[in-house]
Coordinates of C-alpha atoms in Angstrom, one line a residue:
X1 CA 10.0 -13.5 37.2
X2 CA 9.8 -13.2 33.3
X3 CA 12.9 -11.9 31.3
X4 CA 12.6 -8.3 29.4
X5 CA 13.7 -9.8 26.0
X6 CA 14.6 -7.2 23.5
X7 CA 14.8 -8.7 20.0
X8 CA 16.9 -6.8 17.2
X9 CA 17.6 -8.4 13.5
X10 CA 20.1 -8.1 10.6
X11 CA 17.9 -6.8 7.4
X12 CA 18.2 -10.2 5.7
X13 CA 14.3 -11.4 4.7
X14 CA 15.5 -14.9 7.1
X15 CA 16.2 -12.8 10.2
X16 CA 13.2 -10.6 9.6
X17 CA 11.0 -13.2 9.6
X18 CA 12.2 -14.9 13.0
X19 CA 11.9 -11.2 14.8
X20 CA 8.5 -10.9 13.6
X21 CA 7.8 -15.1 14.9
X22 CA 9.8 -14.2 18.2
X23 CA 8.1 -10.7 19.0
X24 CA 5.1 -12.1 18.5
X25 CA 5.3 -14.8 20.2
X26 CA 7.6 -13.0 23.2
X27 CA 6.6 -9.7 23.3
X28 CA 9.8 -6.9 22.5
X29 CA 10.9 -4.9 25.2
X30 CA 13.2 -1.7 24.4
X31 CA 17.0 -2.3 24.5
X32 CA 17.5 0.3 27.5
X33 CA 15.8 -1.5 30.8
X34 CA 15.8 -5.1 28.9
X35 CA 17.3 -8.1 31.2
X36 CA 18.9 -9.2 28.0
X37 CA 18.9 -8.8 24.0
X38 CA 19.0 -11.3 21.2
X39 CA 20.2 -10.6 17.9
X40 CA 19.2 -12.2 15.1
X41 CA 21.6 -12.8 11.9
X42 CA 25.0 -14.0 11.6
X43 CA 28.2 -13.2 13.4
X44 CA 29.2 -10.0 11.5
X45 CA 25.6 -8.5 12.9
X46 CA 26.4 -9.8 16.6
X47 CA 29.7 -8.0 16.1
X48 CA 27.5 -4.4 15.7
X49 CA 25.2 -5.4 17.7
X50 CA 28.2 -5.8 20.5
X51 CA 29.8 -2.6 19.8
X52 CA 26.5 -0.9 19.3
X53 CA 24.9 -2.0 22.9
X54 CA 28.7 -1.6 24.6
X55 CA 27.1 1.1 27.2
X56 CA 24.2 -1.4 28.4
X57 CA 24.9 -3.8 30.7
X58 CA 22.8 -6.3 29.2
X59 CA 24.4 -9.6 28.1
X60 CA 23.9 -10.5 23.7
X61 CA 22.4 -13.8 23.6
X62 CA 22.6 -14.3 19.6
X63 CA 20.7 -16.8 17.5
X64 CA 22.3 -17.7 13.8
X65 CA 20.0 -16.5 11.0
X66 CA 23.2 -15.9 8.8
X67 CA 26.1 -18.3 7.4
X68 CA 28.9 -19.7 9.8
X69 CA 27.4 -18.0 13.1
X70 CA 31.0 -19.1 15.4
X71 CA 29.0 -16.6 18.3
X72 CA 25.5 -17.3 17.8
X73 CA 23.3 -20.0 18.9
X74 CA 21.3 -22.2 16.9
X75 CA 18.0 -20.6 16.0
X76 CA 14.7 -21.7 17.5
X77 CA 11.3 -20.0 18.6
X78 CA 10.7 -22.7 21.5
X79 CA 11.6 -22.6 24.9
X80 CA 13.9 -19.4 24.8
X81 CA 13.2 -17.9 28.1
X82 CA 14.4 -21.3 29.7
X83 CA 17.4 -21.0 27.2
X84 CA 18.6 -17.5 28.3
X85 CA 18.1 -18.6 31.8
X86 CA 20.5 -21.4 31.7
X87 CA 22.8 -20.2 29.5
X88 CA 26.6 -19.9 30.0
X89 CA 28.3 -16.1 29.9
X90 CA 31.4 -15.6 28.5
X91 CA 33.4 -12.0 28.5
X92 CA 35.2 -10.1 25.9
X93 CA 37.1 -7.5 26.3
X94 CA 37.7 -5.7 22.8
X95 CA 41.0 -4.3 21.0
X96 CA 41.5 -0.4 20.9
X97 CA 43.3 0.9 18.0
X98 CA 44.9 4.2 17.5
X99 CA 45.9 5.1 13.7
X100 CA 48.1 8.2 12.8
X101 CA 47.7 8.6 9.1
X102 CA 49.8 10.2 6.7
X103 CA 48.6 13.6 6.6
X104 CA 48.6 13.7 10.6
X105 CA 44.8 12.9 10.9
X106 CA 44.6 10.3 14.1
X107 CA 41.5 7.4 14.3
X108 CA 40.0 5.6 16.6
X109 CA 38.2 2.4 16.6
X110 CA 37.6 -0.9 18.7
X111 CA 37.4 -4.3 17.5
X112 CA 36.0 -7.3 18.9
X113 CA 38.4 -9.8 16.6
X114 CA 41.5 -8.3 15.4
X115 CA 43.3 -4.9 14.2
X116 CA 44.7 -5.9 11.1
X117 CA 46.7 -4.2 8.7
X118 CA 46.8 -4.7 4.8
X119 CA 48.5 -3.2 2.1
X120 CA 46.5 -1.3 -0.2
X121 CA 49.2 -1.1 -3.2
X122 CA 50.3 -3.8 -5.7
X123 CA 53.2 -4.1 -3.4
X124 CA 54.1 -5.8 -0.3
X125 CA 53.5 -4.0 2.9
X126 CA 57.0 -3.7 4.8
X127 CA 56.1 -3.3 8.9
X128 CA 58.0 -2.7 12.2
X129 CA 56.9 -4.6 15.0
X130 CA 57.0 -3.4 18.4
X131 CA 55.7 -5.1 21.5
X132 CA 55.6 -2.9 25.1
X133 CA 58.2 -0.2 23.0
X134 CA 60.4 -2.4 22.0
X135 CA 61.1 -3.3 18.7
X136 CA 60.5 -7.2 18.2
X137 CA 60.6 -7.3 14.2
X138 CA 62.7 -4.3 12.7
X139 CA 61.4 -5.5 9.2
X140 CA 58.2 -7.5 8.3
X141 CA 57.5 -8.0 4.0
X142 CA 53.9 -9.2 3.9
X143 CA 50.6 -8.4 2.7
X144 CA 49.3 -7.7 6.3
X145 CA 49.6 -8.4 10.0
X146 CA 47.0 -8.8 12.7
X147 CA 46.5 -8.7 16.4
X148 CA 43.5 -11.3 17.2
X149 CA 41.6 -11.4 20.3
X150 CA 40.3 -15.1 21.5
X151 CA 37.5 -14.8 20.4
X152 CA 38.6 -13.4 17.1
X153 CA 41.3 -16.2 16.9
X154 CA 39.1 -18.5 15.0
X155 CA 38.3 -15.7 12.2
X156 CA 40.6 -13.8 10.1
X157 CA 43.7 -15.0 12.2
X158 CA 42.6 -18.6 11.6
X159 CA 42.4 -18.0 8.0
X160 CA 46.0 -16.5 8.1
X161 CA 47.1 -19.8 10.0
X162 CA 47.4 -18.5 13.1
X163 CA 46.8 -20.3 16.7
X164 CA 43.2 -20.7 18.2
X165 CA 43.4 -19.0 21.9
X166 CA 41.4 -20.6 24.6
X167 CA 38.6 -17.3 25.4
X168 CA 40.2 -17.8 29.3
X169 CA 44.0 -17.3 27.7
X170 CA 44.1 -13.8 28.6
X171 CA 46.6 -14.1 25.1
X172 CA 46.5 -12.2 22.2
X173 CA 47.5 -13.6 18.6
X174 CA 49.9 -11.7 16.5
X175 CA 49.6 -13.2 13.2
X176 CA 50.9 -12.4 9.6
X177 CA 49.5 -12.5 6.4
X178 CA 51.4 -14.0 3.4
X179 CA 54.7 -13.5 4.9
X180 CA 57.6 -13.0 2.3
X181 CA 60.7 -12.0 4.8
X182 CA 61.0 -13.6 7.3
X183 CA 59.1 -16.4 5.2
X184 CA 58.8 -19.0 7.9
X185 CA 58.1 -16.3 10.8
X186 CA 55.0 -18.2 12.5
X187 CA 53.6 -14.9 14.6
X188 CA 53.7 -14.7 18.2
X189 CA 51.5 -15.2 21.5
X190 CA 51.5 -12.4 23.3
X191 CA 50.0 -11.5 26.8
X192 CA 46.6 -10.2 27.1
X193 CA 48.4 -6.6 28.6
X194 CA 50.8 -6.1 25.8
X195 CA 50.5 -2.7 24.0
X196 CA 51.9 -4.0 19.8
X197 CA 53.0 -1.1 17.6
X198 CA 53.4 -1.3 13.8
X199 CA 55.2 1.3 12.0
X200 CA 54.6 1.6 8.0
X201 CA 57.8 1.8 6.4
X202 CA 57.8 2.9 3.1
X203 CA 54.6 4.1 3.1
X204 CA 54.7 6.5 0.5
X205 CA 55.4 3.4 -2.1
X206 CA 53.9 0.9 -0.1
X207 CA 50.5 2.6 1.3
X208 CA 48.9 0.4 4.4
X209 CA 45.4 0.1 5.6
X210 CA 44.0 -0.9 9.2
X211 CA 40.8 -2.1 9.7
X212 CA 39.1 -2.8 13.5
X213 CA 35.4 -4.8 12.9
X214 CA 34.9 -3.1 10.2
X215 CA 36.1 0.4 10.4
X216 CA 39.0 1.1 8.1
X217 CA 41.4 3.7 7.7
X218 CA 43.5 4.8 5.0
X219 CA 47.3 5.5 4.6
X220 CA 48.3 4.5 8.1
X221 CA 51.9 5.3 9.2
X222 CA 51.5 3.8 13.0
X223 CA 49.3 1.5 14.4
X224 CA 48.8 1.5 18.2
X225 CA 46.8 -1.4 19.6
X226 CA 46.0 -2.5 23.5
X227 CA 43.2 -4.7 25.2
X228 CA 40.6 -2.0 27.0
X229 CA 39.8 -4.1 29.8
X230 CA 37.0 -1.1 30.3
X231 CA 34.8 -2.2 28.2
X232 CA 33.4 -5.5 28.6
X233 CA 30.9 -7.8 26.4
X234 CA 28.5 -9.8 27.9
X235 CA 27.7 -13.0 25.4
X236 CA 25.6 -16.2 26.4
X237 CA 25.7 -19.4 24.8
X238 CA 23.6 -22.7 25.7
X239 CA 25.1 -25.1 28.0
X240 CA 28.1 -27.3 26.3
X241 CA 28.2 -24.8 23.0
X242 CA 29.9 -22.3 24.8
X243 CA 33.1 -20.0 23.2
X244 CA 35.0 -22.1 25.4
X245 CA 34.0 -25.5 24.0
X246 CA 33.5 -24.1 20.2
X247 CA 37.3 -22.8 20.2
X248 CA 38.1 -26.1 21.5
X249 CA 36.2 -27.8 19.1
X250 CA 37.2 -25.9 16.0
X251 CA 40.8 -27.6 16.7
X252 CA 39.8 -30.5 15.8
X253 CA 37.5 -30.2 12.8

């Protein structure tokens, strides 16, 4: 039986052209009903393309037609219905952040990667850590702080120099950004069911920001953050260049 392929693109004029090659060559079913989707770009577009197809059970088979790619595929038009059917599934489970702001406002947001917080302010963010509610850090002075997932462990969190989880850890990284006191605090693995809560002290003098994917809020007093094990993305890769292998790979490179 012949896979329903639904194709979608980033606007760049490089993934453009490969939807028009692909859906001409493939046909384009619609998103709703398709056996699977492929997205075309680079890894921020397979991030909204994730959070945008979260209701449809669907896997995201994605194909790199953008600049580092870490969850896409390498791009070809040949042979891609034999590709999707051998390819290897891997599943994410995303962050869900709950801000409370200064003026009492609440937001809501999910992340594939990481919930980080950064200071917005020429000075240093000062943060209260608390891990299952109890505090862990009464006093973090930094520029940020993060809570990866592993499959976000090898983006912002790498950057910050924090660890690379295996995507079967069931870990989350808790990772700090230019670190002033404690200077040598090296984060923390945490289990995959830990609920982390930063406080913003100070915030009237040292005003915070938190960002999920993308989605940022302003003048956050308390971050809430937990795995929603609901929701549950579907993401293929071809045999042997799987999440797996990539995040093992990447720790050697």
């Amino acid at each position: 039986m012949s896979l329903r392929i639904a194709f979608c693109a980033s606007p760049a004029p490089i993934a453009q052209a490969a939807l028009e090659g692909l859906t001409r060559r493939y046909g384009d079913h619609a998103e709703d009903g398709a056996d699977v989707i492929v997205a075309l770009g680079g890894d921020g577009f397979m991030l909204q393309t994730l959070h945008r197809t979260e209701d449809n059970p669907a896997p995201v088979y994605g194909m790199n037609r953008g600049t580092v790619g870490f969850l896409m595929n390498e791009y070809s038009e040949h042979g891609l219905p034999e590709r999707l059917q051998s390819a290897e599934e891997a599943v994410i489970n995303p962050l869900a952040m709950r801000a409370l702001c200064v003026d009492g406002s609440e937001h809501r947001a999910l992340a594939i990667n990481e919930v980080s917080l950064l200071r917005s302010g020429p000075q240093a963010a000062r943060l209260r850590i608390s891990v299952d509610g109890k505090v862990r850090m009464a006093e973090l002075a930094c520029d940020g702080a993060l809570l990866a997932t592993p499959a976000g462990s090898t983006a912002y969190n790498y950057s910050a120099h924090g660890p690379i989880l295996p995507i079967g850890a069931d870990a989350l990284a808790l990772t700090a950004v230019a670190a002033f006191r404690p200077r040598r605090w090296r984060g923390a693995i945490l289990p995959k069911t830990a609920e982390v809560t930063f406080e913003v002290l100070q915030g009237d003098k040292r005003p915070v920001m938190a960002e999920a994917d993308g989605n940022s809020v302003r003048n956050v007093v308390q971050v809430h953050i937990r795995s929603e094990p609901r929701v549950a993305h579907r993401v293929l890769f071809d045999p042997g260049h799987g999440l797996e292998e990539r995040l093992i790979r990447e720790q050697f490179t």
